[in-house]
Amino acid sequence: MKVVVIGSGLMGNGISLACAQADYNVTNIDTFPSAIEKAKTTTAKLYDKKVAKGKMTREQADAVIARITYADTYAAAADADLVIEAVPEKIEIKKAVFAELAKVCKKEAILVSNTSGLSISEIASVTDRPNQVMGVHFFYPAPVMKLVELIRGLATDDATYNTVKEFAKSIHKETVDAPELPGFIVNRILVPMQNEAAFMVMEGADPKDVDTAMKLGANMPMGPLELTDFVGIDTMLATMTGLYNGFHDSKYRPCPLLETMVKAGHLGRKSGQGFYKYDK
Ligand code: 3HC
């Protein structure tokens, strides 16, 4: 199966690695060459660490990295059997990408979105094959996290669903079926908790106290604010905004502090500053 991943950001890069680690040859497409360069550097550092820790040999690491090729035009998706889109979480961007994919991909190709909560049916509506479109939601970091959520749009057919489920198994992921509702399952529960943690900071709490409390009192591997920095404050805010706009319910209102942080360019680990400071 020829797999193409669209987007070289945190998620697109991680999904490419998850596939390459399971022996798939992957083409990763990003129309911004600088994003591709950043992904290559991140990947090289990640695998240098694994080699240094004795988790894999240099040869094994190089073999994984060599299974990913990069391209900066959608034409490289022409012979894909499965395309996994992981571009920013904005419906206009996703729709533009899917419209482009429908033009260049062969008619049998399955097109899936890694959206963390946008409507699959809406994304599918701009293609010539809504029956072959569905959601496959990975979690960050994608090579490590065991879950993917499978989301059928209104038109997704059984053949598409079954092929995608088999593919998910083949890259060693557990699957759950999630309803086509904003946030699906995990983000609908997790992201409002992160948002609440941001409200606590806005109201004067120390981020370290909030995170320590949740790590030691609720056994989270990372505190909610560390996790927000890890995933990206912009990504988390976009997901929260998606819940708010999708349910039209004030219980999902995004914390204003998150909006201010994004405006200031405080995007978490990737920008060097979020709730905490990081060495770039
Ligand atoms: N990319 C790829 N792999 C990574 C990584 C990254 N950014 N960060 C860590 N890893 C890998 C490491 O290489 C290591 O692999 P190895 O065992 O082969 O050496 C493994 O993860 C463990 O890393 P560490 O030993 O450095 O660190 P920890 O044991 O502290 O684990 C963690 C790190 C797995 C990230 C853990 O802290 C964790 O599970 N955190 C919570 C993650 C989480 O909740 N994710 C969901 C976010 S919500 C989401 O994704 C929704 C979406 O819509 C945005």
Coordinates of C-alpha atoms and ligand atoms in Angstrom, one line a residue:
M1 CA 0.0 0.0 0.0
K2 CA 1.5 3.4 -1.0
V3 CA 0.9 5.8 1.9
V4 CA 1.1 9.6 1.5
V5 CA 1.0 12.0 4.5
I6 CA 0.1 15.6 3.9
G7 CA 1.8 18.0 6.3
S8 CA 5.2 17.9 8.0
G9 CA 4.2 19.5 11.3
L10 CA 4.2 17.7 14.6
M11 CA 1.4 15.4 13.7
G12 CA 2.2 14.8 10.0
N13 CA 5.8 14.1 10.8
G14 CA 4.8 11.7 13.7
I15 CA 2.3 9.9 11.5
S16 CA 4.9 9.4 8.8
L17 CA 7.3 8.0 11.4
A18 CA 4.6 5.7 12.8
C19 CA 4.1 4.3 9.3
A20 CA 7.8 4.0 8.5
Q21 CA 8.4 2.2 11.8
A22 CA 5.8 -0.4 10.7
D23 CA 7.8 -0.8 7.4
Y24 CA 5.6 1.3 5.1
N25 CA 7.3 3.5 2.5
V26 CA 5.8 6.9 3.0
T27 CA 5.8 10.1 1.0
N28 CA 5.4 13.2 3.2
I29 CA 4.1 16.2 1.4
D30 CA 4.3 19.8 2.6
T31 CA 4.0 22.8 0.4
F32 CA 6.3 24.8 2.7
P33 CA 9.9 23.5 2.2
S34 CA 10.9 25.0 5.5
A35 CA 8.5 22.7 7.3
I36 CA 10.1 19.7 5.6
E37 CA 13.5 20.8 6.7
K38 CA 12.3 21.2 10.3
A39 CA 10.7 17.8 10.2
K40 CA 13.9 16.2 8.9
T41 CA 15.9 17.9 11.7
T42 CA 13.4 16.8 14.4
T43 CA 13.4 13.2 13.1
A44 CA 17.2 13.1 13.0
K45 CA 17.5 14.3 16.6
L46 CA 14.8 11.9 17.8
Y47 CA 16.5 8.8 16.3
D48 CA 20.0 10.0 17.4
K49 CA 18.5 9.9 20.9
K50 CA 17.1 6.4 20.4
V51 CA 20.4 5.1 19.1
A52 CA 22.3 6.8 22.0
K53 CA 19.8 5.2 24.5
G54 CA 20.4 1.8 22.9
K55 CA 16.8 1.5 21.8
M56 CA 17.8 0.7 18.2
T57 CA 20.9 0.4 16.2
R58 CA 22.2 3.1 13.9
E59 CA 21.3 0.9 10.9
Q60 CA 17.7 0.4 12.2
A61 CA 17.3 4.1 12.7
D62 CA 18.6 4.9 9.3
A63 CA 16.3 2.4 7.7
V64 CA 13.2 4.0 9.3
I65 CA 14.3 7.4 8.2
A66 CA 15.1 6.2 4.7
R67 CA 11.5 4.9 4.3
I68 CA 10.2 8.5 4.2
T69 CA 10.6 10.6 1.1
Y70 CA 9.6 14.3 1.0
A71 CA 7.9 16.3 -1.6
D72 CA 6.5 19.9 -1.9
T73 CA 3.7 19.4 -4.4
Y74 CA 0.5 17.4 -4.3
A75 CA 1.4 15.7 -7.6
A76 CA 3.5 13.3 -5.4
A77 CA 0.1 11.9 -4.1
A78 CA -0.9 10.7 -7.6
D79 CA -0.2 7.0 -7.1
A80 CA -1.2 6.9 -3.4
D81 CA -3.6 4.2 -2.1
L82 CA -4.1 6.0 1.2
V83 CA -3.6 9.7 1.9
I84 CA -3.5 10.9 5.5
E85 CA -4.0 14.6 5.8
A86 CA -2.5 16.4 8.8
V87 CA -2.5 20.1 8.0
P88 CA -3.6 22.9 10.4
E89 CA -6.9 22.5 12.2
K90 CA -8.9 25.0 10.1
I91 CA -11.8 23.9 8.0
E92 CA -10.9 26.1 5.0
I93 CA -7.4 24.7 4.9
K94 CA -8.6 21.1 5.1
K95 CA -11.2 21.6 2.4
A96 CA -8.7 23.2 0.1
V97 CA -6.3 20.3 0.6
F98 CA -9.0 17.7 0.0
A99 CA -10.3 19.5 -3.2
E100 CA -6.7 19.4 -4.4
L101 CA -6.3 15.7 -3.5
A102 CA -9.5 14.8 -5.3
K103 CA -8.0 16.3 -8.5
V104 CA -4.6 14.6 -8.3
C105 CA -5.2 11.2 -6.6
K106 CA -6.3 8.1 -8.5
K107 CA -10.0 7.4 -8.2
E108 CA -9.5 4.3 -5.9
A109 CA -7.5 6.3 -3.4
I110 CA -8.8 6.6 0.2
L111 CA -8.4 10.0 1.7
V112 CA -8.4 10.4 5.5
S113 CA -8.2 13.4 7.7
N114 CA -6.3 13.5 11.0
T115 CA -8.7 16.3 12.1
S116 CA -9.1 16.4 15.9
G117 CA -12.7 17.3 15.7
L118 CA -13.9 19.0 12.5
S119 CA -16.7 17.5 10.4
I120 CA -15.6 14.6 8.2
S121 CA -18.8 14.9 6.1
E122 CA -18.0 18.6 5.5
I123 CA -14.4 17.8 4.5
A124 CA -15.6 14.9 2.2
S125 CA -18.2 17.2 0.6
V126 CA -15.5 19.0 -1.5
T127 CA -14.2 15.7 -3.0
D128 CA -15.5 13.5 -5.9
R129 CA -15.5 10.5 -3.5
P130 CA -17.2 11.2 -0.1
N131 CA -17.7 7.4 0.3
Q132 CA -13.9 7.0 0.4
V133 CA -13.2 9.7 3.0
M134 CA -13.1 9.3 6.8
G135 CA -11.4 10.5 9.9
V136 CA -8.4 8.8 11.5
H137 CA -7.3 10.7 14.6
F138 CA -3.8 10.1 15.9
F139 CA -2.5 11.4 19.2
Y140 CA 0.8 13.2 19.8
P141 CA 3.4 11.8 19.8
A142 CA 2.0 9.6 17.0
P143 CA 4.7 7.0 16.9
V144 CA 4.2 6.3 20.6
M145 CA 0.5 6.8 21.4
K146 CA -1.4 3.5 20.9
L147 CA -4.8 4.9 20.0
V148 CA -6.4 6.1 16.8
E149 CA -10.0 7.1 16.7
L150 CA -11.9 6.1 13.5
I151 CA -14.6 8.5 12.4
R152 CA -17.0 7.7 9.6
G153 CA -18.6 10.6 7.7
L154 CA -22.3 10.3 6.6
A155 CA -21.2 8.9 3.2
T156 CA -18.2 6.7 4.3
D157 CA -18.7 3.2 2.9
D158 CA -17.9 -0.1 4.7
A159 CA -15.0 -1.0 2.3
T160 CA -13.2 2.2 3.2
Y161 CA -13.8 1.8 6.9
N162 CA -12.5 -1.8 6.8
T163 CA -9.4 -1.0 4.8
V164 CA -8.5 1.9 7.1
K165 CA -9.1 -0.2 10.3
E166 CA -6.8 -2.9 8.9
F167 CA -4.2 -0.3 8.1
A168 CA -4.4 1.1 11.6
K169 CA -3.8 -2.4 13.0
S170 CA -0.9 -2.9 10.6
I171 CA 0.9 0.1 12.2
H172 CA 0.2 -1.4 15.6
K173 CA -2.6 1.0 16.7
E174 CA -5.7 0.2 18.8
T175 CA -8.8 1.7 17.3
V176 CA -12.1 3.0 18.7
D177 CA -15.1 4.1 16.7
A178 CA -15.9 7.7 17.5
P179 CA -19.0 9.6 16.6
E180 CA -18.8 12.4 14.1
L181 CA -19.2 15.1 16.8
P182 CA -16.8 17.8 17.6
G183 CA -13.8 16.5 19.6
F184 CA -14.7 12.9 18.9
I185 CA -14.0 11.1 22.2
V186 CA -10.6 11.9 23.6
N187 CA -10.4 15.6 22.8
R188 CA -14.0 16.2 24.0
I189 CA -13.0 15.1 27.4
L190 CA -9.2 16.0 27.5
V191 CA -9.2 19.5 26.0
P192 CA -11.8 21.1 28.3
M193 CA -9.7 19.8 31.2
Q194 CA -6.6 21.5 29.7
N195 CA -8.8 24.6 29.1
E196 CA -9.9 24.6 32.8
A197 CA -6.2 24.3 33.8
A198 CA -5.5 27.5 31.8
F199 CA -8.4 29.3 33.5
M200 CA -6.8 28.4 36.9
V201 CA -3.5 30.0 35.8
M202 CA -5.5 33.1 34.5
E203 CA -7.0 33.2 38.0
G204 CA -3.6 33.2 39.7
A205 CA -2.6 29.6 40.1
D206 CA 1.1 28.6 39.5
P207 CA 1.3 26.3 36.4
K208 CA 3.7 24.0 38.3
D209 CA 1.2 23.5 41.1
V210 CA -1.6 22.7 38.7
D211 CA 0.6 20.2 36.8
T212 CA 2.0 18.6 40.0
A213 CA -1.5 18.2 41.4
M214 CA -2.7 16.4 38.3
K215 CA 0.4 14.2 38.0
L216 CA 0.4 13.1 41.6
G217 CA -3.4 13.3 42.3
A218 CA -4.7 11.9 39.0
N219 CA -1.7 9.9 37.7
M220 CA -1.4 11.8 34.5
P221 CA 2.0 11.2 32.8
M222 CA 2.2 15.0 32.1
G223 CA 0.2 17.7 33.8
P224 CA -2.5 19.4 31.7
L225 CA -0.4 22.6 31.1
E226 CA 2.8 20.6 30.2
L227 CA 0.6 18.7 27.8
T228 CA -0.8 21.9 26.3
D229 CA 2.8 23.1 25.7
F230 CA 3.8 19.7 24.3
V231 CA 0.9 19.6 21.8
G232 CA 1.0 23.3 21.0
I233 CA -1.1 26.0 22.5
D234 CA -2.4 27.0 19.0
T235 CA -3.5 23.4 18.3
M236 CA -5.2 23.1 21.7
L237 CA -7.0 26.5 21.3
A238 CA -8.1 25.5 17.8
T239 CA -9.6 22.2 19.2
M240 CA -11.3 24.1 22.0
T241 CA -12.7 26.6 19.6
G242 CA -13.9 23.8 17.4
L243 CA -15.8 22.3 20.4
Y244 CA -17.3 25.8 21.2
N245 CA -18.4 26.4 17.6
G246 CA -19.5 22.9 17.0
F247 CA -21.8 22.5 20.1
H248 CA -22.8 26.2 20.4
D249 CA -22.5 25.6 24.1
S250 CA -20.8 28.1 26.5
K251 CA -19.4 25.3 28.6
Y252 CA -16.7 25.0 25.9
R253 CA -15.7 28.6 25.8
P254 CA -11.9 28.9 25.2
C255 CA -9.9 30.4 28.0
P256 CA -8.9 34.0 27.0
L257 CA -5.4 33.5 28.4
L258 CA -4.8 30.9 25.6
E259 CA -5.9 33.4 23.0
T260 CA -3.5 36.0 24.4
M261 CA -0.7 33.5 24.4
V262 CA -1.3 32.5 20.8
K263 CA -1.4 36.2 19.8
A264 CA 1.9 36.7 21.6
G265 CA 3.5 33.8 19.7
H266 CA 3.7 31.7 23.0
L267 CA 2.9 28.4 21.3
G268 CA 4.5 26.0 23.8
R269 CA 7.5 23.8 23.3
K270 CA 7.8 24.5 19.6
S271 CA 8.2 28.2 20.1
G272 CA 10.3 28.0 23.2
Q273 CA 7.7 29.6 25.4
G274 CA 4.3 28.5 26.7
F275 CA 3.2 28.0 30.3
Y276 CA 6.9 27.1 30.7
K277 CA 10.2 28.2 29.0
Y278 CA 12.1 25.8 26.8
D279 CA 15.6 25.8 25.2
K280 CA 14.9 25.9 21.4
Ligands
3HC1 N1 7.9 12.3 18.9 C1 8.1 11.0 18.7 N2 8.5 10.2 19.8 C2 8.6 10.8 21.0 C3 8.3 12.1 21.2 C4 8.0 12.9 20.1 N3 7.7 14.2 20.2 N4 8.5 12.4 22.5 C5 8.9 11.2 23.1 N5 8.9 10.3 22.2 C6 9.2 8.8 22.4 C7 10.7 8.7 22.8 O1 11.5 8.6 21.6 C8 10.7 7.4 23.6 O2 10.8 6.3 22.7 P1 11.8 5.1 23.1 O3 11.1 4.4 24.2 O4 11.8 4.3 21.8 O5 13.1 5.7 23.5 C9 9.3 7.4 24.2 O6 8.5 8.3 23.5 C10 9.3 7.8 25.7 O7 9.9 9.1 25.8 P2 10.7 9.5 27.0 O8 11.4 8.3 27.6 O9 11.6 10.7 26.6 O10 9.7 10.2 28.0 P3 8.5 9.7 28.8 O11 8.6 8.3 29.3 O12 8.3 10.8 29.8 O13 7.2 9.7 27.8 C11 5.4 10.6 26.6 C12 6.9 10.7 27.0 C13 5.1 9.3 25.9 C14 5.1 11.8 25.6 C15 4.6 10.7 27.9 O14 4.9 11.8 28.7 C16 3.1 10.8 27.7 O15 2.4 9.8 27.4 N6 2.5 12.1 27.7 C17 1.1 12.3 27.4 C18 0.8 12.4 26.0 C19 -0.6 12.6 25.6 O16 -1.5 12.7 26.5 N7 -0.9 12.7 24.3 C20 -2.2 13.1 23.8 C21 -2.2 14.5 23.5 S1 -3.8 15.0 22.9 C22 -3.7 14.8 21.2 O17 -2.7 14.4 20.7 C23 -4.9 15.3 20.5 C24 -4.5 16.0 19.2 O18 -5.7 16.3 18.6 C25 -3.7 17.2 19.4

